[in-house]
Coordinates of C-alpha atoms and ligand atoms in Angstrom, one line a residue:
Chain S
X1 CA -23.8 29.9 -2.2
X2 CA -21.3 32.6 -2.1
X3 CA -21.8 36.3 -3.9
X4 CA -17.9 37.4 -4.8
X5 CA -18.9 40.7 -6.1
X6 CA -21.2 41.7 -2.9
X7 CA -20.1 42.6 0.4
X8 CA -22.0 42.1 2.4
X9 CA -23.5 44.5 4.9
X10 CA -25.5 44.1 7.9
X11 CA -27.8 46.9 9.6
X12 CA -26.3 50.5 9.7
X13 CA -22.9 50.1 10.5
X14 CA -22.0 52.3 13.7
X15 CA -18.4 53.2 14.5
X16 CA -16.6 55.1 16.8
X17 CA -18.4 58.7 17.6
X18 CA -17.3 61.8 16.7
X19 CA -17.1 63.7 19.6
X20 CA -16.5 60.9 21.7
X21 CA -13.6 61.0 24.2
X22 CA -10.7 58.8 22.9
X23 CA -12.8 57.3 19.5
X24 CA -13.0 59.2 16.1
X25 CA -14.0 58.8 12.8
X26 CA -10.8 60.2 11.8
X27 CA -10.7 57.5 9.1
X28 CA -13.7 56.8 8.2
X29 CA -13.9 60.0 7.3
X30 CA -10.8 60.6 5.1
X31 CA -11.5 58.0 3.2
X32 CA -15.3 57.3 3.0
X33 CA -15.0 55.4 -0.3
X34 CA -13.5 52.6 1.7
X35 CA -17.0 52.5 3.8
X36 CA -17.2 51.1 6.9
X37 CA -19.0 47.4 6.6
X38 CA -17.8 43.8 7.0
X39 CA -16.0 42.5 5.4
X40 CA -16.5 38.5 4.1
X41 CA -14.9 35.3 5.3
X42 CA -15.4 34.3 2.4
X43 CA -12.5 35.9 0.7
X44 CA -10.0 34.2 2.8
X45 CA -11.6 31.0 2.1
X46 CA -13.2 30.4 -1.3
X47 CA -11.5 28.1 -4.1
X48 CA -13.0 30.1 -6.3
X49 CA -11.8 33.7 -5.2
X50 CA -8.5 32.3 -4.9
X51 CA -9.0 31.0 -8.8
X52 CA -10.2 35.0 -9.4
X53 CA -6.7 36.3 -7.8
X54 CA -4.9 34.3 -9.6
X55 CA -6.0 34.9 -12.9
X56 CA -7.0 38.6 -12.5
X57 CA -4.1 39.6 -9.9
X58 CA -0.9 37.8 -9.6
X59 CA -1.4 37.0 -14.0
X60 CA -1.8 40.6 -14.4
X61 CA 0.1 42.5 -12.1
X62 CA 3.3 43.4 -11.8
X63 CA 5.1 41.4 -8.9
X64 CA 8.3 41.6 -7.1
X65 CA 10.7 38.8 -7.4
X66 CA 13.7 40.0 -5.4
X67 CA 15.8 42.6 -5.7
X68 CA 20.2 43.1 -7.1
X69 CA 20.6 42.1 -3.6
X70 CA 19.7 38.0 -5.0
X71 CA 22.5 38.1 -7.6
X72 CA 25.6 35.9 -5.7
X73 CA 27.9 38.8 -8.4
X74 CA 27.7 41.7 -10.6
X75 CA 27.3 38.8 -13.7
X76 CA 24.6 36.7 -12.3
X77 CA 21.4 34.6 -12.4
X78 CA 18.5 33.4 -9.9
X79 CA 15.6 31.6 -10.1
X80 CA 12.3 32.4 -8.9
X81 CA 9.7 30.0 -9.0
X82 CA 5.9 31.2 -8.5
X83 CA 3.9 28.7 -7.3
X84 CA 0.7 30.4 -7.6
X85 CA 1.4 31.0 -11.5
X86 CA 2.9 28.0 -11.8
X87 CA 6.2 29.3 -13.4
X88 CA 9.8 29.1 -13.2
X89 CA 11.3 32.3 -13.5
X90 CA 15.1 32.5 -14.8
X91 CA 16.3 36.2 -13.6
X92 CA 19.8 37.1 -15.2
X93 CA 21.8 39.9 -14.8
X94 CA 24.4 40.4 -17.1
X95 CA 27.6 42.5 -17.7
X96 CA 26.2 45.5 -18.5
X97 CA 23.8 45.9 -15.7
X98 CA 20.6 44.8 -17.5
X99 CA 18.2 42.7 -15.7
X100 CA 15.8 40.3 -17.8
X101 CA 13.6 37.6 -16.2
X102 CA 12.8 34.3 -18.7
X103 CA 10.9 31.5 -18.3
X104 CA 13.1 28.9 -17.0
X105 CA 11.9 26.4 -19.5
X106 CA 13.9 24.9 -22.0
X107 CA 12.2 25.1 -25.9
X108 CA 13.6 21.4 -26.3
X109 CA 11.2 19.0 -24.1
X110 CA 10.4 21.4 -21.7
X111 CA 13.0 20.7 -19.0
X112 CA 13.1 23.5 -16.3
X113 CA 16.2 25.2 -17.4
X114 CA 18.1 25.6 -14.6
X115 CA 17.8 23.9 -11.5
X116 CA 20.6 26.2 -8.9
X117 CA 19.0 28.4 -7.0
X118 CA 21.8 31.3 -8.3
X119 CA 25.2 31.8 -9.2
X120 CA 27.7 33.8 -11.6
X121 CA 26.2 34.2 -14.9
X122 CA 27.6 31.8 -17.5
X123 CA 27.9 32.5 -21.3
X124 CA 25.1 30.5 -22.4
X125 CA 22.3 28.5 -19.9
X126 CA 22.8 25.2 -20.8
X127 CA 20.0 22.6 -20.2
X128 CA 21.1 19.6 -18.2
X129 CA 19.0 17.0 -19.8
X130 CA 20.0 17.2 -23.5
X131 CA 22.8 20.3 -23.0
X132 CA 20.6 23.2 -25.8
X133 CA 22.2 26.5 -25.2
X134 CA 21.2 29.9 -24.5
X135 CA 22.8 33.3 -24.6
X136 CA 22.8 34.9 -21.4
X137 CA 22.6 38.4 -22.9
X138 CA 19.3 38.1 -24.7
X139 CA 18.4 34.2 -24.3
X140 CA 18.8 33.5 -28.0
X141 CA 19.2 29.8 -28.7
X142 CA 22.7 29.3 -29.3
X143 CA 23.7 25.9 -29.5
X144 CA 22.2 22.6 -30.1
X145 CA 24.1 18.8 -29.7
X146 CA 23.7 17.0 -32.5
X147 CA 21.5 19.6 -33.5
X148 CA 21.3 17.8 -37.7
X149 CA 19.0 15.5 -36.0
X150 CA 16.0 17.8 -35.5
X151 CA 13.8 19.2 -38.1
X152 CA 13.7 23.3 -37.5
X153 CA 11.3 25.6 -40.0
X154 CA 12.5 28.7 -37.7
X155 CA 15.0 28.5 -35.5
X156 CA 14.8 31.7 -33.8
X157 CA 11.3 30.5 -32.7
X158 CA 12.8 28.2 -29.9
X159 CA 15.2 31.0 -27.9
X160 CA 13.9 31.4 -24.2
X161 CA 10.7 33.1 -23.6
X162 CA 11.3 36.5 -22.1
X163 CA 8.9 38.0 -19.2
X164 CA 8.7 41.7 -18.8
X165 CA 10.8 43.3 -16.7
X166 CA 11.7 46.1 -14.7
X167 CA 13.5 47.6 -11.8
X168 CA 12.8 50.4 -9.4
X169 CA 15.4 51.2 -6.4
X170 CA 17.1 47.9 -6.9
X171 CA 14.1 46.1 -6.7
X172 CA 13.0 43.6 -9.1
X173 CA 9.8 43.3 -10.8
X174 CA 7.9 41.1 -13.0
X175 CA 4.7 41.0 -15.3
X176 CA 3.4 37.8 -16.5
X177 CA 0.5 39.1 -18.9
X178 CA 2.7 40.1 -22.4
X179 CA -0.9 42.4 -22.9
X180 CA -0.7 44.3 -20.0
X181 CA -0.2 48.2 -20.6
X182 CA 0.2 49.6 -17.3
X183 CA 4.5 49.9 -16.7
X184 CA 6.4 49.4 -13.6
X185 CA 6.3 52.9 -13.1
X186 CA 2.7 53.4 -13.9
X187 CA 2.0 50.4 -11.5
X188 CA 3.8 52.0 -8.4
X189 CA 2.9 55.5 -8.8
X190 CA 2.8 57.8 -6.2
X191 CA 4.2 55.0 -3.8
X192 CA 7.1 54.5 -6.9
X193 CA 7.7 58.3 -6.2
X194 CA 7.7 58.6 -2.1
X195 CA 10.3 56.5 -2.5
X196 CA 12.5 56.9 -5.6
X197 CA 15.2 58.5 -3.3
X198 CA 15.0 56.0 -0.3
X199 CA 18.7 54.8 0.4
X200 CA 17.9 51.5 -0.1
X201 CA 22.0 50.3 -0.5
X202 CA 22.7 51.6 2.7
X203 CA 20.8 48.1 4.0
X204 CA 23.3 45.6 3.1
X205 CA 23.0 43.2 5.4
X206 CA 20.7 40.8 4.6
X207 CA 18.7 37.6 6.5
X208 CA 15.8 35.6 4.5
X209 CA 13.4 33.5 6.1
X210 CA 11.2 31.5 4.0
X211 CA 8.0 30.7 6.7
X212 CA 5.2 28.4 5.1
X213 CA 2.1 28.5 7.2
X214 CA -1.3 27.0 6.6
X215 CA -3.1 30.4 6.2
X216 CA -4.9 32.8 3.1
X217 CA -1.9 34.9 1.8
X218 CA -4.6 38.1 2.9
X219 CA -4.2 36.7 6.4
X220 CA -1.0 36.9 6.1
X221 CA -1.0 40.2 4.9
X222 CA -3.7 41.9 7.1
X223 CA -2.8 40.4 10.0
X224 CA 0.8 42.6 9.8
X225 CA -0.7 45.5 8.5
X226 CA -2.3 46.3 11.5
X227 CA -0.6 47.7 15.0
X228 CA -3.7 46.6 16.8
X229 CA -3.0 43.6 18.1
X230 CA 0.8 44.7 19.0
X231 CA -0.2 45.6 23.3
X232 CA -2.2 42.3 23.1
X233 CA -0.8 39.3 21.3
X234 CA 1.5 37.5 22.9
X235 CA 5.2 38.3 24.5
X236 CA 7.4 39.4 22.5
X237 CA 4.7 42.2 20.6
X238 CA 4.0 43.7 24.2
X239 CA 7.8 44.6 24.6
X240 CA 8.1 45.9 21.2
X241 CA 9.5 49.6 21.7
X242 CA 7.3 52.1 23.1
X243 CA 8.6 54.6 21.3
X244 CA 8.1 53.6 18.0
X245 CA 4.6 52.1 19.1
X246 CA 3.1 54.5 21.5
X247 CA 0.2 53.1 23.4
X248 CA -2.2 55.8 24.6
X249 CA -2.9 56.1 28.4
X250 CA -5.5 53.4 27.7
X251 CA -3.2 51.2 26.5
X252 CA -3.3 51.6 22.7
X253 CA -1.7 52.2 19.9
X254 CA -2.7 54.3 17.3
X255 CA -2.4 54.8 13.2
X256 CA -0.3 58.0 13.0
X257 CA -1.0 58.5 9.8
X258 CA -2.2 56.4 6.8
X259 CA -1.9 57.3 2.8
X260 CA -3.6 55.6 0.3
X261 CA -0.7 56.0 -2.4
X262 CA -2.8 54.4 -5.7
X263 CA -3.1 50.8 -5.3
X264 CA -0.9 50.6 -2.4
X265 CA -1.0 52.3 1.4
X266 CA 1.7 53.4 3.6
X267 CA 1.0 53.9 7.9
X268 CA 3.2 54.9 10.6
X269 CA 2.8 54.3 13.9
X270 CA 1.8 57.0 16.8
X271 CA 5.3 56.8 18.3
X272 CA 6.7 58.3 21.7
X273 CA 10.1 60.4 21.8
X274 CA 10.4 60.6 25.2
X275 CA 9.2 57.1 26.0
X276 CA 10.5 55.9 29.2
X277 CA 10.6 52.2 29.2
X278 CA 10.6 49.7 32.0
X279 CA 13.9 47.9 32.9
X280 CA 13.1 44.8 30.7
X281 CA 12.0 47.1 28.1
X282 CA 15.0 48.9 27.7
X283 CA 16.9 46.0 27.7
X284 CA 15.4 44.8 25.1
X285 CA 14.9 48.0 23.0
X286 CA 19.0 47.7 23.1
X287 CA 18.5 44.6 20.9
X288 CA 16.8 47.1 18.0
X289 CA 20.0 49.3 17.5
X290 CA 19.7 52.6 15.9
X291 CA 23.5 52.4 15.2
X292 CA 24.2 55.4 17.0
X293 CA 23.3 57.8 13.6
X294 CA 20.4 57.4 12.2
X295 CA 21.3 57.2 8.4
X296 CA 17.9 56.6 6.9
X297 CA 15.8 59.5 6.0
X298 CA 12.8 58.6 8.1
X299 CA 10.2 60.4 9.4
X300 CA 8.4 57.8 11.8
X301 CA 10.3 54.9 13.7
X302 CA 7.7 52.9 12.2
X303 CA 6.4 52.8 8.4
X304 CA 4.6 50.0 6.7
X305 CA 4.5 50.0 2.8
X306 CA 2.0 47.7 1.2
X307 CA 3.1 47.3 -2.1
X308 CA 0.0 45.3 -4.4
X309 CA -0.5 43.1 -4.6
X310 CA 1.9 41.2 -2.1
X311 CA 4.8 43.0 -0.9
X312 CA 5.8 44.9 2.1
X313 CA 8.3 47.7 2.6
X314 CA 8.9 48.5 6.1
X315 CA 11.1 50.5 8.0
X316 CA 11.4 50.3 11.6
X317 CA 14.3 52.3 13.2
X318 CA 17.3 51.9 11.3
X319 CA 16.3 48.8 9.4
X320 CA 14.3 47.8 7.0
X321 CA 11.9 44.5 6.7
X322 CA 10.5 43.1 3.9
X323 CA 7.7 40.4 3.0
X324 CA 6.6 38.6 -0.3
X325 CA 3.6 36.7 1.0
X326 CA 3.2 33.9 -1.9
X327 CA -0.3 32.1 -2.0
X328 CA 0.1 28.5 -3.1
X329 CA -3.0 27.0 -2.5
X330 CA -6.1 29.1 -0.8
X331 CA -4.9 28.0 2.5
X332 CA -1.5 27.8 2.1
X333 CA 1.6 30.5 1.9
X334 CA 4.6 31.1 1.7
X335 CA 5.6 34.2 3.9
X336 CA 9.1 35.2 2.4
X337 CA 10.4 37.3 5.3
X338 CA 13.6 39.6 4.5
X339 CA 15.5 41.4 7.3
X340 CA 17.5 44.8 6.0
X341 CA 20.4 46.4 8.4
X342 CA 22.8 48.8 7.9
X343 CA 26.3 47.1 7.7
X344 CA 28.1 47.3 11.1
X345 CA 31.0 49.7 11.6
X346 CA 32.1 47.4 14.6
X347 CA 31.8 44.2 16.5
X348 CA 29.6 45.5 18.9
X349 CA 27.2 46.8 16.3
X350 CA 27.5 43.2 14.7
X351 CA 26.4 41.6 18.0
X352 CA 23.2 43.8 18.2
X353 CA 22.5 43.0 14.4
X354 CA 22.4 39.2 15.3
X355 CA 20.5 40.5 18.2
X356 CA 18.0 42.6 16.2
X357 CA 17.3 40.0 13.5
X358 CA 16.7 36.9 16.3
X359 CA 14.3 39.1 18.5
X360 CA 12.3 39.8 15.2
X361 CA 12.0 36.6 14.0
X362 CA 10.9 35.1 17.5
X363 CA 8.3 38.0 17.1
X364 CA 7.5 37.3 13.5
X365 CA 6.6 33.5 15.1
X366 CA 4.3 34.8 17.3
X367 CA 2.3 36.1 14.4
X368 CA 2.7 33.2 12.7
X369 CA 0.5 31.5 15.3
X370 CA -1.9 33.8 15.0
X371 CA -2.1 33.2 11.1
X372 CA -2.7 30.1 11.4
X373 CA -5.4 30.6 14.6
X374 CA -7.1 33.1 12.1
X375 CA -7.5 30.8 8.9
X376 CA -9.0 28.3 11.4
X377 CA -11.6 30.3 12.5
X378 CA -12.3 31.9 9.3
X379 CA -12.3 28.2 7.8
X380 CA -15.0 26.9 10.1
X381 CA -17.1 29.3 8.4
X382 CA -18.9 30.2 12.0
X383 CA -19.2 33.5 10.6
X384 CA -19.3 34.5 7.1
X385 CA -18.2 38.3 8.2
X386 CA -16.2 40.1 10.2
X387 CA -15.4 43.3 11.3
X388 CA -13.1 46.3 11.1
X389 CA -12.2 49.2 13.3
X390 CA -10.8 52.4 12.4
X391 CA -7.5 51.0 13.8
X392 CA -7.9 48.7 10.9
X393 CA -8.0 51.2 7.9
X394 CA -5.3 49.5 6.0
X395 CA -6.9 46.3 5.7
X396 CA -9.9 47.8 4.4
X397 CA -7.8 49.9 1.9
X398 CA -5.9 46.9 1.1
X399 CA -9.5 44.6 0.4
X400 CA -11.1 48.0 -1.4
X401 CA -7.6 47.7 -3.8
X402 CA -8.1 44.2 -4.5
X403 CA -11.3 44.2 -5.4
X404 CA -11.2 47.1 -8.0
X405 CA -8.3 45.1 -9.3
X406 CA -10.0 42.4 -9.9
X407 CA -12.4 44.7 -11.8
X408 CA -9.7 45.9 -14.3
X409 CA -9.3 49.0 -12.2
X410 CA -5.2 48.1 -12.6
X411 CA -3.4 51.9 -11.4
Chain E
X1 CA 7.8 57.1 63.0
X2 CA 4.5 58.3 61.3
X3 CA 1.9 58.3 63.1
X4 CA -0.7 56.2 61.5
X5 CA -4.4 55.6 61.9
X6 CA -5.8 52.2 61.5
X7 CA -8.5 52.6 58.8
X8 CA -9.5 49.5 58.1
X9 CA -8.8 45.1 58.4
X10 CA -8.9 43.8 55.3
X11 CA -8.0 40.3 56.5
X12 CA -6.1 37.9 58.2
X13 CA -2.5 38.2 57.1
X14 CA -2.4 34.2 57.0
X15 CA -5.0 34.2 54.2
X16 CA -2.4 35.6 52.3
X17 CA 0.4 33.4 51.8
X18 CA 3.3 35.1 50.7
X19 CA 3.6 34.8 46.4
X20 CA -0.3 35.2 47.0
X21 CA -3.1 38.1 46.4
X22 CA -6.7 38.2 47.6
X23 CA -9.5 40.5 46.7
X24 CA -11.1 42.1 49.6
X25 CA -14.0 43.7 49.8
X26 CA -15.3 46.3 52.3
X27 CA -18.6 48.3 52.4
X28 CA -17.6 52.1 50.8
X29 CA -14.1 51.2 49.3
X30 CA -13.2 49.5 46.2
X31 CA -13.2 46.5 45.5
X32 CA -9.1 46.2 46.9
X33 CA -6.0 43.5 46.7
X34 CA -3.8 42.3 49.0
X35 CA -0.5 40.9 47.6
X36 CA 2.3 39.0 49.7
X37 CA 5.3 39.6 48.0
X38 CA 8.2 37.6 50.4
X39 CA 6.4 38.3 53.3
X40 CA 5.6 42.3 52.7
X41 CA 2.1 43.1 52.3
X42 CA 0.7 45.7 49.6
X43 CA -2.5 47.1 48.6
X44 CA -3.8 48.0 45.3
X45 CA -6.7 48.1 43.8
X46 CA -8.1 45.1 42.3
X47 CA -9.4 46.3 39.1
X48 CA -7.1 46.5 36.2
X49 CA -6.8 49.9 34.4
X50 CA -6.7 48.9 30.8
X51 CA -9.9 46.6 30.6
X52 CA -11.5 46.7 34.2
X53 CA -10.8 42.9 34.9
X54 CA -10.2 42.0 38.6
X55 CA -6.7 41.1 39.2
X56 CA -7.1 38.9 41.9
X57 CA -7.3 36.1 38.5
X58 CA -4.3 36.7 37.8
X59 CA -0.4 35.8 38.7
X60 CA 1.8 37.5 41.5
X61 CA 5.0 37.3 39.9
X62 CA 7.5 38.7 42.2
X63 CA 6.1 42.3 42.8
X64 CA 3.8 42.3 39.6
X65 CA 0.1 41.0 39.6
X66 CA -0.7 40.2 35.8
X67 CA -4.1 40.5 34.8
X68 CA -5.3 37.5 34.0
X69 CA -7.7 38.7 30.9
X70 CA -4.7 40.5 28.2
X71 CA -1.5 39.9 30.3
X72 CA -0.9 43.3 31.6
X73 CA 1.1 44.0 34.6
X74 CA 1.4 46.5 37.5
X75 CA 4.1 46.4 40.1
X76 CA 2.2 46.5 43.6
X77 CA 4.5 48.1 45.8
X78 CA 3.5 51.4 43.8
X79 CA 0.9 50.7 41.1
X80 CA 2.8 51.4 38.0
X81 CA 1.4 49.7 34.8
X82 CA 5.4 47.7 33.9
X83 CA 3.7 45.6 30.6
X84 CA 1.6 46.2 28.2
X85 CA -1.3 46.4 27.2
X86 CA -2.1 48.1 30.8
X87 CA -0.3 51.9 30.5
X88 CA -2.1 53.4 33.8
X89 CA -1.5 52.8 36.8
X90 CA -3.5 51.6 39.3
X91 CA -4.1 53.3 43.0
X92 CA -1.8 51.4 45.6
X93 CA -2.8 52.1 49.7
X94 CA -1.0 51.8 52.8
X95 CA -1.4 49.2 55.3
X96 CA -0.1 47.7 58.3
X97 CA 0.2 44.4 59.8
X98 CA -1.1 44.5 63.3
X99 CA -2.0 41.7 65.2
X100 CA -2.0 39.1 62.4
X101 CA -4.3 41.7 60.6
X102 CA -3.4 43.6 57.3
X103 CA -5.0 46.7 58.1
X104 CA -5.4 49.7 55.4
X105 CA -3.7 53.1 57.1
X106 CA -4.4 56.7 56.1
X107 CA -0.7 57.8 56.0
X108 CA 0.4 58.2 53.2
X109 CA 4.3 56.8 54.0
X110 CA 2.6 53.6 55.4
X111 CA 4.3 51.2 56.5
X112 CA 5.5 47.6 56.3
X113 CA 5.8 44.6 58.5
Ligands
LIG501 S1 -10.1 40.0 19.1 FE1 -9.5 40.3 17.0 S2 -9.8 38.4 16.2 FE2 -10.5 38.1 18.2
LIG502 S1 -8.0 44.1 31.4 FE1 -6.2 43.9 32.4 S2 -4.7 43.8 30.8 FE2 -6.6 44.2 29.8
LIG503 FE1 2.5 41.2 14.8

């Protein structure tokens, strides 16, 4: 028997001391409404929570679906299916800049629209099964073959069904509930505001990698919004540069700083300026280029921006990396991985991009392993807790978010 | 040449193949390791700094032992933590090869053989 609503809590939880030498409470204490107990396995496991997030999260809250970046031109389309609402989403761009998402369902049998993954926006979406029409500029129904066969009391009933939609920063967002009140704005808040100015077109160069792993989409998550486990993993994390992940003269790293920013968090990393790496380190620090000038405004070499309920924003030196982390079944994700650089003002700069974006993603497979490894531990239901350190503030902010979500608490 | 001052055998330099480390120890001196890197013998100590494992578990991988509990490494000709998670280094002693003995030596040049 499982208790969603409770988490549990064993005897008095103890944590780091105060005026101990290297510990603190530092978080505990900024944030004592996030508390300090286990958390359950249950969560990452249960059919039934995984029935609650999807009806009470991704049905309600706005989500990100890409940004202008996925338009092939300045007319365009793409389509973004969502497995875990079990849409097809039709997201067109047309002339005039406007960007409305529709369900990519044809009002005639039911056909899914349009089968491309993108391309140049045509006049009218035709449907390839029996060829009904519609406008691109506001997904009227527009044509119909042979269309004196059909009995119609209203036609205008059968145009596309729209989704609410809205941009912020060249990002694109959706809203499946047609109820909800909350706006895009609304739903980002102070994070929407941090930042409204953030030179995200500077980042054109752009790799995707789609990576579906047999884990919890919070695994997923949690696992990478953590610096914890960077000194200890495996590889390719330990030579991840010092200076933008400081290890203390113990050995590790440390939250800088960490904001709760409404329903999503940012942290940086404790970094090191005058870091001094080893020979192999700096050879491989040359593969995370700063491009000379650093042309993003950033305070930290290292900031990680969960956006609710799914996305990451991160910056890390000059470049940017983003995840959707798509739950498709309780165990099962889709971790939609997007690399951001700064275009290349030379060859040389080209190389280390290539460079940059291969030495992340053989990082981004070690944690893919350890995914994996976690959702098999947390399946065999050995434990039905576990525990979090102050290292590991986010993922409690993150679990505290989701919760009161879940609980109508939607800003 | 220093003048050095045999302190203490810590073993017979043929338990030590070179590419090899043993832990030695000796009443009144931590717990130590001797490393053959190509044929040159080095001391450190045998307790890693970030976790307290003993190294002598782990790998000699060209200079570096790697401690056999989170992968850290420290190069033992002078102790310096080179991978993380270790960041401290660990104390690295003298010694001397006399008479097939690796002997620890109190200067602090040391020497080789
Ligand atoms: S040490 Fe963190 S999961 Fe085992
Ligand atoms: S105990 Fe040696 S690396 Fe952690
Ligand atoms: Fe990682």
């Amino acid at each position: 028997m499982t208790d969603l609503q409770v988490r549990p809590s064993e005897t008095e939880p103890i944590g780091p001391e105060e005026d101990g030498d290297t510990a603190t409470r530092r978080w505990a204490t900024a944030y004592p409404e996030l508390g300090t107990e286990p958390i359950s396995t249950d969560r990452f496991i249960s059919e039934e929570f995984f029935e609650r997030e999807r009806k009470e999260v991704f049905a309600k809250s706005w989500v990100n679906v890409g940004s202008n970046h996925d338009f092939p031109s300045a007319a365009a389309f793409f389509v973004r299916d969502i497995k875990v609402l079990g849409v097809s989403l039709l997201v067109v761009r047309t002339d005039d800049g406007k960007v409305q998402a529709y369900h990519n369902v044809c009002s005639h049998r039911g056909n899914k629209l349009i089968w491309e993954q993108n391309g140049p926006c045509p006049k009218v979406f035709a449907c390839r099964f029996h060829g009904w029409g519609y406008q691109a500029t506001d997904g009227a129904l527009a044509s119909i073959p042979d269309e004196e066969q059909f009995y119609f009391s209203d036609k205008s009933t059968l145009d596309l069904v729209p989704v609410r939609t809205d941009t912020w920063n060249g990002f694109i967002f959706v809203n499946l509930d047609d109820d909800g009140t909350v706006d895009l704005h609304e739903h980002l808040g102070p994070l929407g505001e941090k930042l409204a100015d953030f030179p995200f077109e500077k980042l054109t160069m752009e790799y995707r990698y789609d990576v579906p792993e047999k884990a919890n989409w919070k695994v997923a998550l949690d696992a990478q919004n953590e610096i914890y486990h960077v000194p200890m993993l495996a590889p390719v994390h330990r030579f991840l540069s010092g200076g933008a992940f400081h290890t203390n003269d113990d050995g590790y790293t440390r939250v800088h700083t960490f904001d709760r920013l409404g329903l999503h968090s940012v942290y940086t990393s404790e970094s090191d300026d005058d870091f001094q790496d080893t020979d192999s380190g700096v050879a491989n620090a040359a593969t995370h280029p700063a491009f000379g000038v650093l042309q993003l405004p950033l305070e930290t070499p290292f900031a990680f921006h969960v956006v609710f309920p799914n996305m990451v924003l991160a910056f890390f030196n000059n470049s940017m990396f983003t995840y959707n982390i798509w739950p498709e079944a309780v165990d099962q994700t889709t971790w939609e991985i997007r690399l951001h650089y700064p275009k290349p003002t030379n060859l040389a700069e080209r190389v280390l991009v290539e460079q940059a974006k291969s030495r992340f993603r053989d990082l981004l497979c070690e944690d893919q392993a350890g995914h994996e490894a976690l959702q098999v531990g947390l399946t065999s239901q050995a434990r039905d807790i576990f525990v979090l350190g102050e290292q590991e503030v986010q993922i409690r902010a993150f679990h505290h978010n989701l919760d009161n979500y879940m609980d109508g608490v939607r800003r | 040449m220093t003048e050095t001052e045999l302190v203490q055998a810590l073993c017979d330099s043929a338990e030590v193949p070179e590419g090899e480390v043993l832990a030695v120890e000796r009443p009144g001196l931590p717990t130590l390791l001797v490393c053959n890197v190509d044929g040159t013998y080095h001391v450190v100590d045998d307790l890693c700094s970030h976790g307290a494992s003993s190294l002598a578990e782990g790998r000699l991988i060209g200079c570096e032992i790697e401690c056999a509990l989170h992968k850290g490494r420290f190069d033992v000709t002078n102790g310096r933590a080179t991978r993380r998670p270790s960041k401290k280094p660990i104390s690295s002693h003298a010694c001397v090869v006399r008479d097939g003995h690796v002997f620890l030596v109190n200067s602090s040049e040391g020497e080789t053989a």
